[in-house]
Coordinates of C-alpha atoms (C1' of nucleotides) in Angstrom, one line a residue:
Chain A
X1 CA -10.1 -39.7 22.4
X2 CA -10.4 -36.2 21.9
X3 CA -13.4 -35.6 20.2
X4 CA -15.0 -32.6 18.9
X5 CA -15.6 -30.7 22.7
X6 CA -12.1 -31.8 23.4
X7 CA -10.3 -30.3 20.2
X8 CA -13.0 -27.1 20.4
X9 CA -11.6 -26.3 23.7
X10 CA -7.7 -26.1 22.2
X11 CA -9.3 -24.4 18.7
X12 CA -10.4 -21.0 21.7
X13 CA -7.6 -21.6 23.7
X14 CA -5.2 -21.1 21.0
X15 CA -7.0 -18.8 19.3
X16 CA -6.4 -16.2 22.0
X17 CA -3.1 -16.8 22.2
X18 CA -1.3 -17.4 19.0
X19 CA -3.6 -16.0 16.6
X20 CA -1.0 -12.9 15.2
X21 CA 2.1 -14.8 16.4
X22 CA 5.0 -15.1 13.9
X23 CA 6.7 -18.9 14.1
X24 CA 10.6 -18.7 14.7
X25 CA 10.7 -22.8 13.9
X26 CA 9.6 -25.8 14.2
X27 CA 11.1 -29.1 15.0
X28 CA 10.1 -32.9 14.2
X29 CA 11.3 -35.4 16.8
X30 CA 9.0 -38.0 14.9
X31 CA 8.8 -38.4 10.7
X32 CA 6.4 -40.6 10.2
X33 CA 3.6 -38.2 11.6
X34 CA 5.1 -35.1 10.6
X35 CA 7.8 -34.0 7.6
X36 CA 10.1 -31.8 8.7
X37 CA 10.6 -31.0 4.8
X38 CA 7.4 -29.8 4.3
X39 CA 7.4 -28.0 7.8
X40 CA 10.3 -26.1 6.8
X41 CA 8.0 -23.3 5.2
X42 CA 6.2 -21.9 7.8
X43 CA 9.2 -20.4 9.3
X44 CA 8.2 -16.9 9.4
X45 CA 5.0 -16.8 8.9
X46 CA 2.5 -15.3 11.2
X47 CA -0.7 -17.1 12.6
X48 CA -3.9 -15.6 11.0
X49 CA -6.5 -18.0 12.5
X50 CA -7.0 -20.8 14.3
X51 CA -10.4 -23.0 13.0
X52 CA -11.7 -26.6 13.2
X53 CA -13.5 -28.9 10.7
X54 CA -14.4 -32.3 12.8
X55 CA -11.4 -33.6 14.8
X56 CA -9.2 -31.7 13.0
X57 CA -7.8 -28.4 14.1
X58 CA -7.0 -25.8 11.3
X59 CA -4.2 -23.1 12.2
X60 CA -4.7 -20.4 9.3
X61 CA -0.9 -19.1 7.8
X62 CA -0.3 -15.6 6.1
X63 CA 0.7 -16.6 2.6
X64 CA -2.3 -19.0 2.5
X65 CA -0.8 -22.2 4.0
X66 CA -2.4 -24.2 6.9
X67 CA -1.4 -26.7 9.4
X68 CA -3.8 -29.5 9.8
X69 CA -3.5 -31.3 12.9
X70 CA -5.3 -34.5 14.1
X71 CA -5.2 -35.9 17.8
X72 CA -6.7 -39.1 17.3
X73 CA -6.7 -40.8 20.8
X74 CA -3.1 -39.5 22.9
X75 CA -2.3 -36.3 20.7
X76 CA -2.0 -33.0 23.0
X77 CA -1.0 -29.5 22.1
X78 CA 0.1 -27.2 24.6
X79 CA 1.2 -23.9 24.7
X80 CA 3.5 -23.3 27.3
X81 CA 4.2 -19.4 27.2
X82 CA 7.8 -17.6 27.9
X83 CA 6.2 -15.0 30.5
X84 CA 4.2 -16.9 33.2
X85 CA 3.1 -14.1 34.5
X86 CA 1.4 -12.4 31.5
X87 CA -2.1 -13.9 32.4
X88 CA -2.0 -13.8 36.1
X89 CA -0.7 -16.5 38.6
X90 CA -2.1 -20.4 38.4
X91 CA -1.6 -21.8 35.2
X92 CA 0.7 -24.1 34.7
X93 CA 3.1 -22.8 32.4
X94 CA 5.9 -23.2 35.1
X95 CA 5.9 -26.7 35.4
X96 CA 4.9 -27.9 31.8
X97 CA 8.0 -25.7 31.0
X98 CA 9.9 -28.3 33.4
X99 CA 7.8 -31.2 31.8
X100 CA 8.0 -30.9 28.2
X101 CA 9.3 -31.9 25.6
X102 CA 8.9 -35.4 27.3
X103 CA 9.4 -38.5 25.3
X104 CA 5.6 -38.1 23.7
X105 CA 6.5 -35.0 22.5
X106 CA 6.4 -35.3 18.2
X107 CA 6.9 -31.5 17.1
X108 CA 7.9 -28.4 18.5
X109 CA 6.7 -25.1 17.4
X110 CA 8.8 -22.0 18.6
X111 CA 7.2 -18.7 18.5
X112 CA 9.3 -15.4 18.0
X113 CA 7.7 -14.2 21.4
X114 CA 9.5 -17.3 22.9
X115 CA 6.0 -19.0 23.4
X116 CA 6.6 -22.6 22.5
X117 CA 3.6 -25.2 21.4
X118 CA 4.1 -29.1 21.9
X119 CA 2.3 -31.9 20.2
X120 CA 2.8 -34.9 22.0
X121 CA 1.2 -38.1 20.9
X122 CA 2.3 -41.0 23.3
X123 CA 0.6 -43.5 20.7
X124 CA 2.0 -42.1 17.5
X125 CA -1.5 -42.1 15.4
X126 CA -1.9 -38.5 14.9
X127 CA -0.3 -36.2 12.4
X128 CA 0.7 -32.7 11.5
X129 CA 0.3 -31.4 7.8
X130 CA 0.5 -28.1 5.3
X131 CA -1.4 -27.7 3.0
X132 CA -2.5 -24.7 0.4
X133 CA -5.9 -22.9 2.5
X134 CA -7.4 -23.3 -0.6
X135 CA -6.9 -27.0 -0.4
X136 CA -8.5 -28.0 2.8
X137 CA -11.5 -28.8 1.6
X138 CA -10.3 -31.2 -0.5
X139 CA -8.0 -32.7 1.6
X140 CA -8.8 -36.4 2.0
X141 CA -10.5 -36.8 5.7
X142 CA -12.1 -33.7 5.2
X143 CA -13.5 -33.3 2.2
X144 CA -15.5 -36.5 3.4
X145 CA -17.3 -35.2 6.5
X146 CA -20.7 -34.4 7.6
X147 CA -22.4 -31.7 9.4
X148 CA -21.3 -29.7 12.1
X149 CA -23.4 -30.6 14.7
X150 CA -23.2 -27.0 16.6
X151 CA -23.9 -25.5 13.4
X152 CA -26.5 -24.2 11.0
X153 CA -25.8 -26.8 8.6
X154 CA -27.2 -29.5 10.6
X155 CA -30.7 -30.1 10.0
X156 CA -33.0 -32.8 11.1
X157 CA -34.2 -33.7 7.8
X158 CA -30.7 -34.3 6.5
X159 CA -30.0 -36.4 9.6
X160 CA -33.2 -38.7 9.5
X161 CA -32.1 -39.6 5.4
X162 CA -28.6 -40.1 6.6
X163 CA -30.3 -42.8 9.4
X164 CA -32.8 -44.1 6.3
X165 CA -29.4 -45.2 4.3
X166 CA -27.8 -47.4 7.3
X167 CA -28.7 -50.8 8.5
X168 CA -26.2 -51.1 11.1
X169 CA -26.7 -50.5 14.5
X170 CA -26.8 -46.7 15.4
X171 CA -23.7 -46.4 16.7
X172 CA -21.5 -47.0 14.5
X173 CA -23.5 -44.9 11.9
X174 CA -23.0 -42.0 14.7
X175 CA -19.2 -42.7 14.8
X176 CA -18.6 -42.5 11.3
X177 CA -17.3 -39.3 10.4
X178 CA -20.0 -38.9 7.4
X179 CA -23.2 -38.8 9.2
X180 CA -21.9 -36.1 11.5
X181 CA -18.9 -34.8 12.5
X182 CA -17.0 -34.8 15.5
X183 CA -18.4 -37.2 17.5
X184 CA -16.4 -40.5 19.3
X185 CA -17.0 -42.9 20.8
X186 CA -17.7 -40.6 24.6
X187 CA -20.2 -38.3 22.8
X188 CA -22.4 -41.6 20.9
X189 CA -22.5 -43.2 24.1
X190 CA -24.0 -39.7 26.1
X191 CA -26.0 -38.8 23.2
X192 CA -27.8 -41.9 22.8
X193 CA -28.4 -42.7 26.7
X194 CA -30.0 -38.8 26.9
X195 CA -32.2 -39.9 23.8
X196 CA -33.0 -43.4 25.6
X197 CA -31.8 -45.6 22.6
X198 CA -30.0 -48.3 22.7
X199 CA -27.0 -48.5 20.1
X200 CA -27.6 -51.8 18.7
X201 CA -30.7 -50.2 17.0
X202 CA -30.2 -50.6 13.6
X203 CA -30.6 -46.5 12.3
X204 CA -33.2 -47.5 9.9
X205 CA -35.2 -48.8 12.6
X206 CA -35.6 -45.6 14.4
X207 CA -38.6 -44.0 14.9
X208 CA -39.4 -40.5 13.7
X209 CA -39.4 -39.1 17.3
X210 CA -36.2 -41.4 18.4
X211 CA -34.5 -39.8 15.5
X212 CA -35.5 -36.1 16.5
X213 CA -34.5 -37.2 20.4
X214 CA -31.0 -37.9 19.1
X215 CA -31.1 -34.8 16.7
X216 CA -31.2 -32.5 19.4
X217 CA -29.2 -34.8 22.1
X218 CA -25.9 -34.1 20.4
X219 CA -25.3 -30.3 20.7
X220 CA -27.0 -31.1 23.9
X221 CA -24.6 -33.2 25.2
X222 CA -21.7 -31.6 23.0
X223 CA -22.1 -28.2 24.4
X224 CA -22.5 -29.6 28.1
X225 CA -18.7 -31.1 27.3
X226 CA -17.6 -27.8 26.1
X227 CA -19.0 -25.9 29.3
X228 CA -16.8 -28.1 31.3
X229 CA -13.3 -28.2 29.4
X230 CA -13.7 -31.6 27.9
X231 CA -12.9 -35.1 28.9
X232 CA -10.1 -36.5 30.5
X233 CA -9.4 -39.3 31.3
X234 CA -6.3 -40.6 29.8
X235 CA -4.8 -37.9 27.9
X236 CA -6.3 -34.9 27.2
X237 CA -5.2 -31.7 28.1
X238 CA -6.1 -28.5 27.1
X239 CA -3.9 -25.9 25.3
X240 CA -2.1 -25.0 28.9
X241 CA -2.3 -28.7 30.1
X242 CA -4.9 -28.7 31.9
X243 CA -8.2 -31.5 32.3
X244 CA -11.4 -31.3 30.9
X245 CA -14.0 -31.7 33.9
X246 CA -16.5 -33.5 32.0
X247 CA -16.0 -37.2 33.4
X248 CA -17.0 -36.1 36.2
X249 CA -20.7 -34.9 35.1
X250 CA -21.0 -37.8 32.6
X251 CA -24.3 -39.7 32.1
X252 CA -23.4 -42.8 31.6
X253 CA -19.1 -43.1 29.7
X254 CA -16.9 -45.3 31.9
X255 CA -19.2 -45.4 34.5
X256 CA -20.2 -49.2 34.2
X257 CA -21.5 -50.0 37.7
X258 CA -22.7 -46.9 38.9
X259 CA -26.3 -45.9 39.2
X260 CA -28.1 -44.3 36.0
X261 CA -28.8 -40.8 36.3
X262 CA -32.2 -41.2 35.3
X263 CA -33.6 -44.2 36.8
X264 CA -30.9 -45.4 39.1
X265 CA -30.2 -48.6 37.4
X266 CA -27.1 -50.0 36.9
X267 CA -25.1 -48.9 34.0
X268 CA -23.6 -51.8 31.9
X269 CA -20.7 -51.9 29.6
X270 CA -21.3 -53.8 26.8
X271 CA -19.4 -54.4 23.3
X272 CA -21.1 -52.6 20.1
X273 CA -19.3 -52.9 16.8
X274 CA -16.5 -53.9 18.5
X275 CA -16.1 -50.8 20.8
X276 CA -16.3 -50.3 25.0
X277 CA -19.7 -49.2 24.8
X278 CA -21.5 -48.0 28.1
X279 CA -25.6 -47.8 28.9
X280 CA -28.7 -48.0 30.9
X281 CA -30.3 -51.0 30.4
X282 CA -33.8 -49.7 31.8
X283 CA -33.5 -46.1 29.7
X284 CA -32.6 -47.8 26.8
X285 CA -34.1 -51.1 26.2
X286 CA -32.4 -53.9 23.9
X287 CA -33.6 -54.4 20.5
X288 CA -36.0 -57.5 20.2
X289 CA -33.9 -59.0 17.1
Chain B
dC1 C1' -22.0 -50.9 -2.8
dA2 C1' -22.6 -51.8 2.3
dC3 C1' -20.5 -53.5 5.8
dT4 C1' -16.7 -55.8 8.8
dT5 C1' -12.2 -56.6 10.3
dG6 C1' -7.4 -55.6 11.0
dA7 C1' -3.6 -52.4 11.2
dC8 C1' -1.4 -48.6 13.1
dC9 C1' 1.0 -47.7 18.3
dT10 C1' 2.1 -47.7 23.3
dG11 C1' 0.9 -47.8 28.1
dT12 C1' -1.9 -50.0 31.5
dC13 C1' -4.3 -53.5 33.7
dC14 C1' -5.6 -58.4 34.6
dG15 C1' -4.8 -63.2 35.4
dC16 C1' -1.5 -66.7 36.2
Chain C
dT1 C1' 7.7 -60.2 40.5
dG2 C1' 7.3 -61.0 35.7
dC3 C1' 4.9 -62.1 31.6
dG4 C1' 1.5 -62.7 28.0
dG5 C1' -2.6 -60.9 26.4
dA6 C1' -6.6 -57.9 26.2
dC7 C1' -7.9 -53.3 25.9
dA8 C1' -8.1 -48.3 25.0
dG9 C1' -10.3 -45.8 20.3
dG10 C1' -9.9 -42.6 15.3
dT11 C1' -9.3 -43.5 10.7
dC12 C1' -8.0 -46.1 6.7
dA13 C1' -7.0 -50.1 3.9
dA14 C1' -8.2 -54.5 2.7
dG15 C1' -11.4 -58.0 3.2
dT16 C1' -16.3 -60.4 2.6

DNA sequence: CACTTGACCTGTCCGC
DNA sequence: TGCGGACAGGTCAAGT
């Protein structure tokens, strides 16, 4: 579940707070979504930079190694810090320190600065790899996705002969890591209600203005995410284990029932490509098919 | 090649 | 109360 706003929102957390930090250790509970072997090497080695490509977050090494790390749905990574103190009262580092490791706990990184960092993953599907920086790139999820959608890089007429190619219904062209990247199945569902399209439409199908509607709904809706923390509502937590408020100002995501922001209609959840997908059958009409 | 489906996992919820 | 089954969703491999 945690998307692009979701793994953003770790990526500035962390970024503040480990970037210059040397690594004492690091532990793997779990093989089979980290090796402890390959691991071994960044004992010692101080955090440059902490960066994001997609889903993935990048955490930059001296001696030009990075960890690649990939929540999928469950994965969290939290920081819980050895002073409590050191950014004023409230957070929760006092009782994560009492929660964790718990048994969804995968690796533990220690910090010389006695700041330790968690990934948990209750469902097991995300990992932890190094890799050469110079590598990255290549690296076999990566090297395969598509724009930014918060950057420069992603421009309109890029996206509309992306659409052109697809004959499937818009949605799963949107959650396929190629067309853009970063989105999941929370942000498809928000972008296309705030462009009023259904997702069944096939992308081909699109008009020129639909096309331009969803073009600028994502960092629309993307950026609105970020200003609240993310989305929670099974797993994530931020870097300190906090929620994202999101949920709670979404337009239509797991809100089947309740009245459409829009036009006060009643959102539906419906099945598209096999996923839980949510809409308002008023803003965005069926395809005639 | 474009597209669809199943697998990977575990916790939760629903119906009986 | 317990149990089987559906469901949650990101990505990849194997299928049509």
């Amino acid at each position: 579940m945690p998307e692009l706003p979701e793994v953003e929102t770790i990526r500035r957390g962390l970024e503040g707070l480990i970037v210059g930090q040397e690594i004492n250790s690091v532990k793997v509970l779990f093989s089979k979504q980290a090796t402890a072997k390959d691991l071994a090497v960044i004992a010692g080695q101080k955090v440059e930079a902490v960066k994001r490509r997609g889903k993935v977050l990048l955490i930059e090494l001296n001696s030009k190694l990075t960890l690649l790390i990939h929540l999928k749905m469950t994965g969290q990574l939290i920081l819980v810090q050895k002073s409590g103190d050191r950014f004023g009262g409230g957070h929760p580092t006092k009782s994560m320190q009492d929660r964790l490791p718990d048994t969804s706990t995968r690796v533990i990184f220690t910090f010389k600065s006695g700041d330790t960092l968690f990934f948990n993953d209750q469902r097991k599907f995300g990992w932890v790899k190094i890799l050469p920086t110079g590598l990255v790139d290549g690296e076999s999820l990566i090297a395969k996705l598509g724009p930014e959608p918060l950057e420069e890089g992603f421009k309109l007429a890029d996206f509309k002969a992306q659409l052109a190619k697809r004959s499937v219904p818009i949605k799963p062209v949107l959650l396929d890591q190629t067309t853009v990247s970063g989105l999941g199945n929370i942000y498809v569902d928000e972008a296309l209600h705030l462009a009023k399209i259904h997702p069944r439409r096939r992308a081909n199908m699109l008009s020129a203005q639909k096309v331009e509607a969803l073009y600028q709904a994502i960092p629309k809706v993307l950026n609105d995410s970020l200003g609240y923390g993310g989305t929670s509502f099974t797993n994530f937590v931020n870097h300190l284990g906090f929620m994202g408020d999101y949920l709670k100002h979404a337009r239509v995501f797991k809100r089947e029932g309740q009245l459409c922001p829009v036009c006060n209609t009643t959102i539906q959840k419906i099945r598209v490509g096999g996923r839980g997908t949510h809409i308002c059958p008023k803003c965005q009409p069926a395809p005639k098919v």
